[in-house]
């Protein structure tokens, strides 16, 4: 049955991701496409096909660990945060960085812990080890 097949595919994806050579800090699902995206301690972001569980794309995304990910509600952009103090905005189709900015200060070798898109307005937010939550317009 269909739900069992989806469970098996999800299990396969989790098994593949768990056998990754590096710590996974975050996993998210694309809002409209059957894709899961993972953030890794080794600076990588990886894209997996939810239907097959296979790795679609892998890229070095930051200078230090990637700690957080968010996809905008329309599914066009990916935002990533890192312990390198930067937030990067990526075009999901081309997998290219279209904007980068420094958002938080380091504290105990950590920086950005979470990023988010507002569901309907042009705002993004971040939370950091510096005990600050920031909203960007």
XYZ file of C-alpha atoms in Angstrom:
137
model
C 0.000 0.000 0.000
C 1.011 3.606 -0.611
C 1.560 4.665 3.010
C 3.792 1.649 3.654
C 5.893 2.483 0.577
C 6.261 6.078 1.796
C 7.328 4.775 5.208
C 9.954 2.533 3.606
C 11.272 5.424 1.485
C 11.405 7.676 4.553
C 13.234 4.943 6.462
C 15.696 4.579 3.575
C 16.281 8.338 3.522
C 16.874 8.418 7.273
C 19.215 5.449 6.962
C 21.226 7.159 4.199
C 21.394 10.430 6.133
C 22.331 8.608 9.342
C 25.205 6.929 7.512
C 26.543 10.295 6.434
C 30.166 10.820 7.382
C 29.383 13.974 9.343
C 26.999 15.196 12.007
C 23.644 16.452 10.716
C 22.524 19.610 12.512
C 19.164 20.170 10.817
C 16.798 18.507 8.352
C 13.889 20.227 6.595
C 11.398 19.362 3.860
C 10.761 21.493 0.802
C 7.191 22.892 0.945
C 6.198 21.902 -2.601
C 8.785 19.429 -3.940
C 9.602 15.912 -2.680
C 13.008 17.017 -1.379
C 14.635 16.958 2.055
C 17.571 19.233 2.826
C 20.185 18.644 5.530
C 22.675 20.961 7.250
C 25.999 19.418 8.235
C 28.795 20.065 10.695
C 31.351 19.775 7.847
C 30.015 22.980 6.154
C 27.832 21.115 3.624
C 24.196 21.358 2.648
C 22.796 18.206 1.032
C 19.624 17.655 -0.983
C 17.824 14.275 -1.018
C 15.030 12.977 -3.236
C 12.185 11.893 -0.928
C 10.903 9.383 -3.494
C 14.156 7.469 -3.861
C 16.146 8.482 -0.778
C 19.100 9.288 -3.031
C 21.437 12.249 -2.706
C 20.623 14.812 -5.431
C 23.158 17.533 -4.684
C 25.835 18.373 -2.123
C 27.607 21.697 -1.708
C 30.018 23.424 0.643
C 27.830 26.259 1.883
C 29.701 28.040 4.695
C 33.139 28.487 6.253
C 32.068 26.635 9.419
C 29.270 24.260 10.485
C 25.853 24.810 8.920
C 23.456 24.970 11.857
C 20.091 25.982 10.466
C 17.973 25.933 7.320
C 14.675 27.384 6.136
C 12.861 27.406 2.794
C 10.634 30.354 1.912
C 6.883 29.610 1.663
C 6.995 29.670 -2.160
C 9.838 27.163 -2.262
C 12.153 29.389 -4.304
C 14.825 30.294 -1.752
C 16.812 28.500 0.917
C 18.278 30.347 3.890
C 21.148 28.875 5.875
C 22.826 29.915 9.101
C 26.247 28.943 10.364
C 28.706 29.198 13.233
C 30.756 31.381 10.833
C 28.317 34.194 11.870
C 26.746 34.420 8.414
C 23.292 33.950 6.997
C 23.189 33.044 3.325
C 20.279 33.178 0.918
C 20.360 30.613 -1.888
C 18.471 30.340 -5.167
C 17.129 26.792 -4.955
C 16.956 26.255 -8.708
C 20.584 27.177 -9.409
C 21.929 26.320 -5.908
C 23.842 29.616 -5.909
C 24.289 32.077 -3.064
C 22.525 35.327 -3.925
C 23.053 37.172 -0.639
C 25.233 36.868 2.463
C 25.379 38.943 5.620
C 26.782 38.756 9.129
C 24.042 38.455 11.715
C 25.365 37.415 15.137
C 28.530 37.463 17.208
C 30.290 34.325 18.319
C 29.907 33.063 21.851
C 31.791 29.932 22.946
C 32.621 29.093 19.294
C 28.940 29.162 18.321
C 26.927 31.745 16.427
C 23.640 31.268 14.554
C 21.287 28.624 15.923
C 18.149 29.140 13.839
C 16.773 31.028 10.833
C 13.193 31.464 9.613
C 11.110 33.073 6.891
C 7.875 34.862 7.795
C 4.994 32.882 6.240
C 3.448 35.836 4.381
C 5.596 38.972 4.722
C 9.110 39.817 3.488
C 10.778 39.263 6.865
C 13.436 36.830 7.942
C 14.526 36.106 11.490
C 17.512 34.547 13.212
C 18.481 33.436 16.701
C 22.041 33.283 17.955
C 24.362 32.146 20.700
C 24.789 35.841 21.539
C 21.300 35.649 23.154
C 19.727 37.799 20.434
C 16.780 37.208 18.143
C 16.882 39.447 15.076
C 14.274 40.310 12.454
C 15.419 41.599 9.059
C 13.198 43.516 6.636
